[in-house]
Amino acid sequence: MEAISGTAFVVATIVKTLVFFVILLLGVALTTYMERKVAGFMQDRSGPNRVGPLGILQVMADGLKFILKEEVTPEAAHKRFFLLAPVLALFPATVLFGVIPLGSPLPTPWGRVDMIVADVPIGFLYVLGIASLAVYGVVMAGWSSNSKYSFLGGLRGSAQMISYEIGLAMSLVPVLMLAGNVEMPVLVSMQQSFAAGPGTYGVWFIFPLLLSGFFFLVSGLAETNRVPFDLPEAEAEIVGGYHTEYSSMKFGMFFLGEYFHLITTGALISVFFLGGWDIPFWRGDNIRVLADGTVIGDPAWWKTLLTMGAFTVKTTLLVVFFMFIRWTIPRFRYDQLMDLGWKVFLPALMLYIMLTAVAVFVLDRAQIVGPAFAGALFGLNLLLMLIFLYLLDRGRLVRGATAKTRAATATEGD
Amino acid sequence: MKQAYVGVAILFLVGLLTSGMFLLLSHLASAYRPTKVKAMPYESGINPLGDTRERYSVKFYIVAMLFIVFDIETIFFIPWAVIFRDLGLFGLIEMFIFIFVLGVGLAYAWKKGALEWD
């Protein structure tokens, strides 16, 4: 089936963008509610339960409150940057999802509509570029507020975000090695379960690239400033961090941006490692659009709905997983955080990229393809994962506070 | 393929409009009663002591500089990773040399204490 073109394409794109955007906005609202419910569940209390049935209207109450509360702009603040910072925090988060494939192509009377807002040929680079813009919101908020807590939060946040951005980008290099392409829909079609043919592996990338997925998950958490990496807004140390001085909807925009980022990180992990919209153990959704426009497989509207549902389920499960982490793990200390980023992740990733490159090279020479190729890499990754976790053990590289104190007192005693 | 960017443009517009709408809405709907005390920077309730824009730890500058170096290196990885299976042994060895140089840089920064926080 031909791809949709001309005026119909523009109309379809506008409709797609608006529909997906509204869904995402509702999703963000529900995520904030879910976070509190999960927090309640983890701490053995009810969470919000007064506004509406099960407290679900709490979201709307919060939104209204954000809008109606007084806006306070500190006297000493740099007014223009103070206003710009929340925009820079929210805007990249809202446009990031544009290159994420959300479902299988939808056949319409006017042609095939791909379930992606912008199928740009540089999808992967778009993700990296836009994601790194988020740091400007933090820096600008911290600096322009002219408050000490904000400033400390901004400093911490910027150093942390740029440190883990390296991990974020480098952990995806093995994915690109396997994919040989930076287009997001191609990444998904390569992982479709049981798919056969050149350039497909038939399994999700989390199996052949287990360690890569682990690095991306942790770096993603650090990028979104979530526990255990929430030092920029550590409330026990620096009040609210970079958004201490923000009130009303300006604070709400930071808040929303964070949840947008959370959902997008979940979606990105799904696309890169969990097969995107692929439904496991089912061949019916193996629909691929080749570079010349030919379609392999059999698109149908119900398949589009099913695959979008699968994608939503994967993303939601990851978001819930992030929430479980938030209410389970205590915060890192700042030196531990930077040690983990620079002394553990960076060298480990460089080594991992080299090992993966050698493995892929050897497997290519041995002319092993498809699932066998993925299986061999999975074995290697399992081994590397075990070695990595063994090395990461407390007291070796990332030392606990007690170990450090013990070492200090031991040297004093000598 | 170029028409795909129409989607990006529309999305950017929607994103900007959303941010602008939020700002405008709260600006119009919220109460506005500024007082001298309210407009002071927050410092746990006491009067602010000194200026915020003082000198701060040089470590943050070092991190920023290291970031620029290593992030640009990461960008070089991406085109290599995409075509490295076509390059064969040549691409593999080239990248090994590149990673080795990168590793030397990291080892130097590490040894110099640029990565130490206390």
Coordinates of C-alpha atoms in Angstrom, one line a residue:
Chain A
M1 CA 0.0 0.0 0.0
E2 CA 1.3 3.5 -0.9
A3 CA 2.2 5.9 1.9
I4 CA -0.1 8.8 2.3
S5 CA 1.0 11.9 0.5
G6 CA 0.2 15.5 -0.4
T7 CA -2.5 17.4 1.4
A8 CA -3.8 14.2 3.0
F9 CA -0.4 13.7 4.6
V10 CA -0.4 17.1 6.2
V11 CA -3.9 16.6 7.5
A12 CA -3.0 13.2 8.8
T13 CA 0.1 14.6 10.5
I14 CA -1.9 17.3 12.2
V15 CA -4.5 14.9 13.4
K16 CA -1.9 12.4 14.6
T17 CA 0.1 15.1 16.4
L18 CA -3.0 16.4 18.2
V19 CA -4.4 13.0 19.1
F20 CA -1.1 11.7 20.4
F21 CA -0.3 14.9 22.3
V22 CA -3.7 14.9 24.1
I23 CA -3.2 11.2 24.9
L24 CA 0.2 11.9 26.3
L25 CA -1.0 14.8 28.3
L26 CA -3.7 12.7 29.8
G27 CA -1.1 10.0 30.4
V28 CA 1.1 12.4 32.3
A29 CA -1.9 13.5 34.4
L30 CA -2.7 9.9 35.2
T31 CA 1.0 9.2 35.9
T32 CA 1.1 11.9 38.6
Y33 CA -2.0 10.2 40.1
M34 CA -0.5 6.8 39.8
E35 CA 2.7 7.9 41.4
R36 CA 0.9 8.9 44.5
K37 CA -1.2 5.7 44.5
V38 CA 1.9 3.6 44.1
A39 CA 3.6 5.6 46.9
G40 CA 0.6 4.9 49.1
F41 CA 0.7 1.3 48.2
M42 CA 4.4 1.0 48.9
Q43 CA 4.1 2.8 52.3
D44 CA 1.0 0.9 53.3
R45 CA -1.4 3.9 53.2
S46 CA -4.2 4.8 50.8
G47 CA -2.8 7.7 48.8
P48 CA -5.3 10.2 47.3
N49 CA -8.9 9.0 47.9
R50 CA -11.0 12.1 48.6
V51 CA -11.5 13.9 45.3
G52 CA -13.8 11.8 43.1
P53 CA -13.9 8.0 43.0
L54 CA -10.6 6.5 44.3
G55 CA -9.3 10.0 44.3
I56 CA -8.9 10.1 40.5
L57 CA -10.0 13.7 40.2
Q58 CA -7.1 14.7 42.4
V59 CA -5.3 15.4 39.1
M60 CA -7.8 18.0 38.1
A61 CA -7.8 19.6 41.6
D62 CA -4.0 19.8 41.4
G63 CA -4.1 21.4 38.0
L64 CA -6.6 24.0 39.0
K65 CA -4.6 24.8 42.1
F66 CA -1.4 25.2 40.0
I67 CA -3.2 27.8 37.8
L68 CA -4.9 29.7 40.6
K69 CA -2.0 30.0 43.0
E70 CA -0.1 33.3 43.2
E71 CA 2.9 33.7 41.0
V72 CA 5.9 34.9 43.0
T73 CA 8.9 36.3 41.1
P74 CA 11.8 37.0 43.4
E75 CA 13.0 40.5 43.3
A76 CA 16.6 39.5 42.7
A77 CA 15.8 37.1 39.9
H78 CA 16.7 37.6 36.3
K79 CA 13.2 38.1 35.0
R80 CA 13.5 36.9 31.4
F81 CA 15.5 33.7 32.2
F82 CA 13.3 33.1 35.2
L83 CA 10.3 33.0 32.8
L84 CA 12.2 31.0 30.1
A85 CA 13.4 28.2 32.4
P86 CA 10.1 26.4 32.9
V87 CA 9.4 26.6 29.2
L88 CA 12.8 25.0 28.5
A89 CA 12.0 22.3 31.0
L90 CA 8.7 21.5 29.5
F91 CA 9.2 22.0 25.8
P92 CA 11.9 19.4 25.1
A93 CA 9.9 16.9 27.1
T94 CA 6.8 17.5 25.1
V95 CA 8.4 17.2 21.6
L96 CA 10.6 14.2 22.4
F97 CA 7.9 11.7 21.6
G98 CA 7.6 12.9 18.0
V99 CA 10.0 10.3 16.6
I100 CA 8.8 7.3 18.6
P101 CA 6.9 4.8 16.6
L102 CA 3.7 4.0 18.5
G103 CA 2.0 1.3 16.5
S104 CA 1.9 -0.6 13.2
P105 CA 0.9 1.4 10.1
L106 CA -2.8 2.2 9.7
P107 CA -4.3 1.5 6.3
T108 CA -6.8 4.3 5.3
P109 CA -8.7 4.9 2.0
W110 CA -6.1 7.7 1.3
G111 CA -3.0 5.5 1.8
R112 CA -0.9 4.1 4.6
V113 CA -0.5 6.2 7.7
D114 CA 2.5 5.4 9.8
M115 CA 1.8 5.6 13.5
I116 CA 4.6 8.1 14.2
V117 CA 4.3 11.9 14.3
A118 CA 7.5 12.5 12.3
D119 CA 9.2 9.7 10.6
V120 CA 12.5 11.6 10.2
P121 CA 15.5 9.7 8.9
I122 CA 17.6 10.9 11.9
G123 CA 15.2 9.8 14.6
F124 CA 17.9 8.5 16.9
L125 CA 19.9 11.8 16.8
Y126 CA 16.7 13.8 17.3
V127 CA 16.1 11.9 20.5
L128 CA 19.7 12.5 21.8
G129 CA 19.6 16.2 20.7
I130 CA 16.3 17.1 22.2
A131 CA 16.9 15.1 25.4
S132 CA 20.0 17.0 26.1
L133 CA 18.2 20.3 25.8
A134 CA 16.5 19.5 29.2
V135 CA 19.6 20.5 31.0
Y136 CA 19.1 24.2 30.0
G137 CA 15.9 24.4 32.0
V138 CA 17.7 23.2 35.1
V139 CA 20.7 25.5 34.7
M140 CA 18.6 28.5 33.8
A141 CA 16.2 28.0 36.7
G142 CA 19.1 27.5 39.1
W143 CA 21.0 30.6 38.0
S144 CA 18.1 33.0 37.3
S145 CA 16.4 32.5 40.7
N146 CA 19.3 34.1 42.5
S147 CA 18.6 32.0 45.6
K148 CA 21.3 29.8 47.1
Y149 CA 19.3 26.6 47.2
S150 CA 18.3 27.0 43.6
F151 CA 21.8 27.7 42.6
L152 CA 23.1 24.6 44.3
G153 CA 20.4 22.5 42.8
G154 CA 21.1 23.9 39.3
L155 CA 24.8 23.2 39.7
R156 CA 24.2 19.7 40.9
G157 CA 21.6 19.1 38.3
S158 CA 23.6 20.3 35.3
A159 CA 26.7 18.3 36.4
Q160 CA 24.7 15.2 36.9
M161 CA 22.7 15.5 33.7
I162 CA 25.7 16.1 31.4
S163 CA 27.6 13.3 33.1
Y164 CA 24.9 10.7 32.5
E165 CA 24.2 11.9 29.0
I166 CA 27.4 10.3 28.0
G167 CA 26.3 7.0 29.4
L168 CA 22.9 7.5 27.8
A169 CA 24.4 8.0 24.3
M170 CA 27.1 5.4 24.6
S171 CA 24.8 2.7 25.9
L172 CA 22.9 3.0 22.6
V173 CA 26.0 2.5 20.4
P174 CA 25.7 -1.3 20.6
V175 CA 22.0 -1.0 19.5
L176 CA 23.1 1.0 16.5
M177 CA 25.7 -1.7 15.7
L178 CA 23.0 -4.3 15.6
A179 CA 20.5 -2.1 13.8
G180 CA 22.9 -0.5 11.3
N181 CA 20.3 2.3 11.1
V182 CA 19.2 5.4 13.0
E183 CA 15.6 5.3 11.9
M184 CA 13.3 4.5 14.8
P185 CA 10.7 2.4 12.9
V186 CA 13.6 0.2 11.5
L187 CA 14.8 -0.4 15.1
V188 CA 11.3 -1.7 15.9
S189 CA 11.0 -3.9 12.8
M190 CA 14.3 -5.5 13.5
Q191 CA 13.1 -6.8 16.9
Q192 CA 9.8 -8.2 15.8
S193 CA 9.3 -11.6 17.4
F194 CA 10.0 -14.5 15.0
A195 CA 10.4 -12.1 12.1
A196 CA 12.6 -13.6 9.4
G197 CA 14.6 -12.1 6.6
P198 CA 17.7 -10.0 6.2
G199 CA 18.3 -7.4 8.9
T200 CA 15.9 -8.9 11.4
Y201 CA 16.8 -10.8 14.6
G202 CA 13.5 -12.1 15.7
V203 CA 14.1 -11.2 19.3
W204 CA 13.9 -8.0 21.4
F205 CA 17.3 -6.2 21.8
I206 CA 17.2 -6.6 25.6
F207 CA 18.4 -10.2 25.1
P208 CA 21.4 -9.7 22.9
L209 CA 22.2 -6.4 24.5
L210 CA 21.3 -7.0 28.2
L211 CA 24.1 -4.9 29.6
S212 CA 23.3 -2.1 27.2
G213 CA 19.7 -2.0 28.4
F214 CA 20.9 -1.9 32.0
F215 CA 23.2 1.0 31.4
F216 CA 20.4 2.9 29.5
L217 CA 17.9 2.3 32.2
V218 CA 20.2 3.7 34.9
S219 CA 21.4 6.6 32.8
G220 CA 17.8 7.3 31.9
L221 CA 16.9 7.5 35.6
A222 CA 19.7 9.9 36.2
E223 CA 18.7 12.0 33.3
T224 CA 15.2 12.4 34.5
N225 CA 16.5 13.4 38.0
R226 CA 14.6 10.6 39.7
V227 CA 15.4 8.7 42.9
P228 CA 18.1 7.4 43.5
F229 CA 19.5 10.3 41.4
D230 CA 17.3 13.1 42.6
L231 CA 20.1 15.2 44.1
P232 CA 19.2 18.4 42.1
E233 CA 16.0 18.6 44.2
A234 CA 17.0 16.7 47.3
E235 CA 14.4 18.2 49.6
A236 CA 16.2 17.3 52.8
E237 CA 19.4 19.2 51.8
I238 CA 18.5 22.0 49.5
V239 CA 14.7 22.5 49.9
G240 CA 13.5 22.1 46.4
G241 CA 16.7 22.4 44.4
Y242 CA 16.5 24.4 41.2
H243 CA 12.8 25.1 41.4
T244 CA 12.8 26.4 45.0
E245 CA 11.7 29.9 43.9
Y246 CA 9.1 28.7 41.5
S247 CA 5.4 28.8 42.3
S248 CA 2.1 28.4 40.6
M249 CA 2.0 27.0 37.1
K250 CA 5.7 27.8 36.6
F251 CA 6.5 25.1 39.2
G252 CA 3.8 23.0 37.6
M253 CA 5.7 23.1 34.3
F254 CA 8.8 21.7 35.9
F255 CA 6.6 19.0 37.5
L256 CA 4.9 18.2 34.3
G257 CA 8.1 18.1 32.4
E258 CA 9.5 15.6 34.8
Y259 CA 6.6 13.3 34.2
F260 CA 6.7 13.8 30.5
H261 CA 10.4 12.8 30.7
L262 CA 9.5 9.8 32.8
I263 CA 7.0 8.5 30.2
T264 CA 9.3 9.2 27.3
T265 CA 12.2 7.4 29.0
G266 CA 9.9 4.4 29.4
A267 CA 8.8 4.7 25.8
L268 CA 12.4 4.9 24.6
I269 CA 13.4 1.8 26.6
S270 CA 10.5 0.0 25.0
V271 CA 11.6 1.1 21.5
F272 CA 15.3 0.4 21.9
F273 CA 15.2 -2.8 24.0
L274 CA 11.7 -4.2 24.3
G275 CA 10.6 -4.3 20.7
G276 CA 8.6 -1.1 20.6
W277 CA 5.0 -1.9 19.6
D278 CA 5.8 -5.6 18.8
I279 CA 3.5 -8.1 20.5
P280 CA 5.6 -11.0 21.7
F281 CA 5.0 -14.6 20.4
W282 CA 2.7 -13.4 17.6
R283 CA 3.7 -13.3 13.9
G284 CA 0.6 -11.4 12.8
D285 CA 2.0 -8.0 13.8
N286 CA 5.3 -8.5 11.8
I287 CA 4.6 -5.5 9.5
R288 CA 7.7 -3.9 8.0
V289 CA 8.0 -0.9 5.7
L290 CA 11.1 -1.2 3.6
A291 CA 13.2 1.7 2.5
D292 CA 11.7 1.7 -1.0
G293 CA 8.2 1.9 0.4
T294 CA 7.1 -1.8 0.0
V295 CA 5.2 -3.2 2.9
I296 CA 5.9 -6.7 4.2
G297 CA 3.0 -8.1 6.2
D298 CA -0.6 -7.3 6.4
P299 CA -1.6 -4.0 8.1
A300 CA -5.1 -3.7 9.5
W301 CA -6.8 -1.1 11.8
W302 CA -7.3 -3.6 14.6
K303 CA -3.6 -4.5 14.5
T304 CA -2.7 -0.9 14.8
L305 CA -4.9 -0.7 17.9
L306 CA -3.5 -3.9 19.4
T307 CA 0.2 -2.9 18.8
M308 CA -0.5 0.6 20.3
G309 CA -2.0 -1.2 23.3
A310 CA 1.1 -3.4 23.6
F311 CA 3.3 -0.3 23.4
T312 CA 1.3 1.4 26.1
V313 CA 1.4 -1.6 28.3
K314 CA 5.2 -1.8 28.0
T315 CA 5.7 1.9 28.7
T316 CA 3.3 1.8 31.7
L317 CA 5.0 -1.2 33.2
L318 CA 8.4 0.6 32.9
V319 CA 6.9 3.7 34.5
V320 CA 5.5 1.7 37.4
F321 CA 8.9 0.1 37.7
F322 CA 10.5 3.6 38.0
M323 CA 8.0 4.4 40.7
F324 CA 8.9 1.2 42.6
I325 CA 12.5 2.2 42.4
R326 CA 11.7 5.7 43.7
W327 CA 10.0 4.4 46.8
T328 CA 12.5 1.6 47.5
I329 CA 16.0 2.9 47.0
P330 CA 17.6 5.7 49.1
R331 CA 19.4 8.6 47.5
F332 CA 23.0 8.5 46.3
R333 CA 25.6 10.7 47.9
Y334 CA 27.0 13.2 45.4
D335 CA 30.5 11.7 45.1
Q336 CA 29.0 8.2 44.6
L337 CA 26.8 9.6 41.9
M338 CA 29.7 11.1 40.0
D339 CA 31.9 8.1 40.6
L340 CA 29.3 5.8 39.2
G341 CA 28.9 8.0 36.1
W342 CA 32.6 8.7 35.3
K343 CA 34.6 5.8 36.9
V344 CA 32.2 2.9 36.4
F345 CA 29.8 3.6 33.5
L346 CA 32.2 5.3 31.2
P347 CA 35.1 2.8 31.2
A348 CA 32.6 -0.1 31.4
L349 CA 30.8 1.2 28.4
M350 CA 34.0 1.7 26.4
L351 CA 35.0 -1.9 27.2
Y352 CA 31.5 -3.1 26.4
I353 CA 31.4 -1.4 23.0
M354 CA 34.8 -3.0 22.1
L355 CA 33.6 -6.4 23.2
T356 CA 30.4 -6.2 21.4
A357 CA 32.2 -5.0 18.3
V358 CA 34.5 -8.0 18.4
A359 CA 31.6 -10.4 19.0
V360 CA 29.6 -8.9 16.1
F361 CA 32.6 -9.1 13.9
V362 CA 33.4 -12.7 14.7
L363 CA 29.7 -13.8 14.4
D364 CA 29.5 -12.0 11.0
R365 CA 32.6 -13.8 9.9
A366 CA 31.2 -17.1 11.0
Q367 CA 28.1 -16.1 9.0
I368 CA 25.7 -16.6 11.9
V369 CA 22.5 -14.6 11.4
G370 CA 19.1 -14.0 12.9
P371 CA 18.1 -15.6 16.2
A372 CA 21.3 -17.7 16.5
F373 CA 23.3 -14.4 16.3
A374 CA 21.1 -12.9 19.0
G375 CA 21.4 -16.0 21.1
A376 CA 25.2 -16.0 21.0
L377 CA 25.3 -12.3 22.0
F378 CA 22.9 -13.0 24.8
G379 CA 25.2 -15.6 26.2
L380 CA 28.1 -13.1 26.1
N381 CA 25.9 -10.4 27.7
L382 CA 24.8 -12.7 30.5
L383 CA 28.4 -13.4 31.4
L384 CA 29.4 -9.8 31.2
M385 CA 26.4 -8.8 33.3
L386 CA 27.5 -11.2 36.1
I387 CA 31.1 -10.0 36.0
F388 CA 29.8 -6.4 36.1
L389 CA 27.5 -6.9 39.0
Y390 CA 30.3 -8.7 40.8
L391 CA 32.7 -5.8 40.3
L392 CA 30.1 -3.3 41.2
D393 CA 29.8 -4.9 44.6
R394 CA 30.0 -2.5 47.5
G395 CA 33.5 -1.7 48.8
R396 CA 35.1 -2.2 45.4
L397 CA 34.3 0.7 43.1
V398 CA 31.3 2.5 44.5
R399 CA 32.1 2.5 48.2
G400 CA 29.5 2.9 50.9
A401 CA 29.8 5.6 53.5
T402 CA 30.8 3.1 56.2
A403 CA 33.6 1.7 54.1
K404 CA 35.1 5.1 53.5
T405 CA 34.9 6.1 57.2
R406 CA 36.4 2.8 58.2
A407 CA 39.3 3.3 55.8
A408 CA 39.8 6.9 57.1
T409 CA 39.8 5.8 60.7
A410 CA 42.1 2.9 59.9
T411 CA 44.8 5.2 58.4
E412 CA 44.4 7.6 61.4
G413 CA 45.0 4.7 63.8
D414 CA 48.3 3.7 62.1
Chain B
M1 CA 11.5 11.7 3.4
K2 CA 11.8 15.5 3.7
Q3 CA 8.0 15.9 4.3
A4 CA 8.5 14.0 7.6
Y5 CA 9.8 17.2 9.0
V6 CA 6.3 18.7 8.7
G7 CA 5.5 16.5 11.7
V8 CA 8.4 18.0 13.7
A9 CA 7.3 21.5 12.9
I10 CA 3.7 20.9 13.9
L11 CA 4.9 19.2 17.1
F12 CA 7.2 22.1 18.0
L13 CA 4.3 24.5 17.4
V14 CA 2.0 22.5 19.7
G15 CA 4.7 22.2 22.3
L16 CA 5.4 25.9 22.4
L17 CA 1.7 26.7 22.4
T18 CA 1.2 24.4 25.4
S19 CA 4.0 26.0 27.3
G20 CA 2.8 29.5 26.4
M21 CA -0.8 28.7 27.3
F22 CA 0.2 27.4 30.7
L23 CA 2.2 30.5 31.5
L24 CA -0.5 32.9 30.2
L25 CA -3.3 31.0 32.0
S26 CA -1.7 31.1 35.4
H27 CA -0.6 34.7 34.9
L28 CA -4.2 35.7 34.1
A29 CA -6.0 33.5 36.7
S30 CA -3.7 33.8 39.7
A31 CA -3.9 36.2 42.5
Y32 CA -1.1 38.8 42.6
R33 CA -0.3 40.5 45.9
P34 CA 3.5 41.0 46.0
T35 CA 5.1 42.1 49.3
K36 CA 8.7 42.9 50.0
V37 CA 9.2 39.8 52.1
K38 CA 7.5 37.5 49.6
A39 CA 9.9 38.7 46.9
M40 CA 13.0 37.9 48.9
P41 CA 15.0 34.8 48.0
Y42 CA 14.1 31.8 50.1
E43 CA 16.7 31.0 52.8
S44 CA 14.8 28.9 55.3
G45 CA 13.0 32.0 56.7
I46 CA 16.0 34.1 57.7
N47 CA 17.1 37.2 55.9
P48 CA 19.3 36.3 52.9
L49 CA 23.0 36.4 53.8
G50 CA 25.2 37.7 51.0
D51 CA 25.0 37.3 47.3
T52 CA 24.3 34.1 45.5
R53 CA 26.6 34.6 42.6
E54 CA 29.7 33.9 44.4
R55 CA 32.6 31.7 43.5
Y56 CA 31.8 28.0 43.5
S57 CA 33.8 24.8 43.3
V58 CA 36.0 24.5 40.2
K59 CA 35.0 20.8 39.9
F60 CA 31.8 21.8 38.1
Y61 CA 33.9 23.5 35.4
I62 CA 36.1 20.4 35.1
V63 CA 33.0 18.2 34.7
A64 CA 31.7 20.5 32.0
M65 CA 35.0 20.4 30.1
L66 CA 35.3 16.6 30.4
F67 CA 31.7 16.4 29.2
I68 CA 32.4 18.3 26.0
V69 CA 35.4 16.1 25.2
F70 CA 33.6 12.8 25.9
D71 CA 30.2 13.8 24.4
I72 CA 31.8 14.7 21.1
E73 CA 33.6 11.4 21.1
T74 CA 30.3 9.7 21.6
I75 CA 29.0 11.5 18.6
F76 CA 31.8 10.0 16.6
F77 CA 30.8 6.5 17.8
I78 CA 27.4 6.8 16.2
P79 CA 28.2 6.9 12.4
W80 CA 30.9 4.3 13.1
A81 CA 28.4 2.0 14.8
V82 CA 25.9 2.3 12.0
I83 CA 28.3 1.2 9.2
F84 CA 30.8 -0.8 11.1
R85 CA 29.6 -4.2 9.8
D86 CA 30.4 -3.0 6.3
L87 CA 33.8 -1.7 7.2
G88 CA 35.0 -5.1 8.4
L89 CA 38.4 -5.5 10.2
F90 CA 39.5 -2.0 9.2
G91 CA 36.7 -0.3 11.0
L92 CA 37.2 -2.5 14.0
I93 CA 40.9 -1.7 14.4
E94 CA 40.3 2.0 13.7
M95 CA 37.7 2.2 16.5
F96 CA 40.0 0.2 18.8
I97 CA 42.6 2.9 18.4
F98 CA 40.0 5.6 18.9
I99 CA 38.7 4.0 22.1
F100 CA 42.3 3.5 23.3
V101 CA 43.1 7.2 22.9
L102 CA 39.8 8.0 24.7
G103 CA 40.8 5.6 27.5
V104 CA 44.2 7.3 27.8
G105 CA 42.4 10.6 28.2
L106 CA 40.1 9.3 30.8
A107 CA 43.0 7.6 32.7
Y108 CA 44.8 11.0 32.6
A109 CA 41.8 12.9 34.0
W110 CA 41.4 10.2 36.6
K111 CA 45.0 10.2 37.7
K112 CA 45.0 14.0 37.8
G113 CA 42.1 13.8 40.3
A114 CA 39.6 15.5 38.0
L115 CA 37.0 12.9 38.9
E116 CA 37.4 13.1 42.6
W117 CA 34.6 14.6 44.7
D118 CA 34.8 14.9 48.5

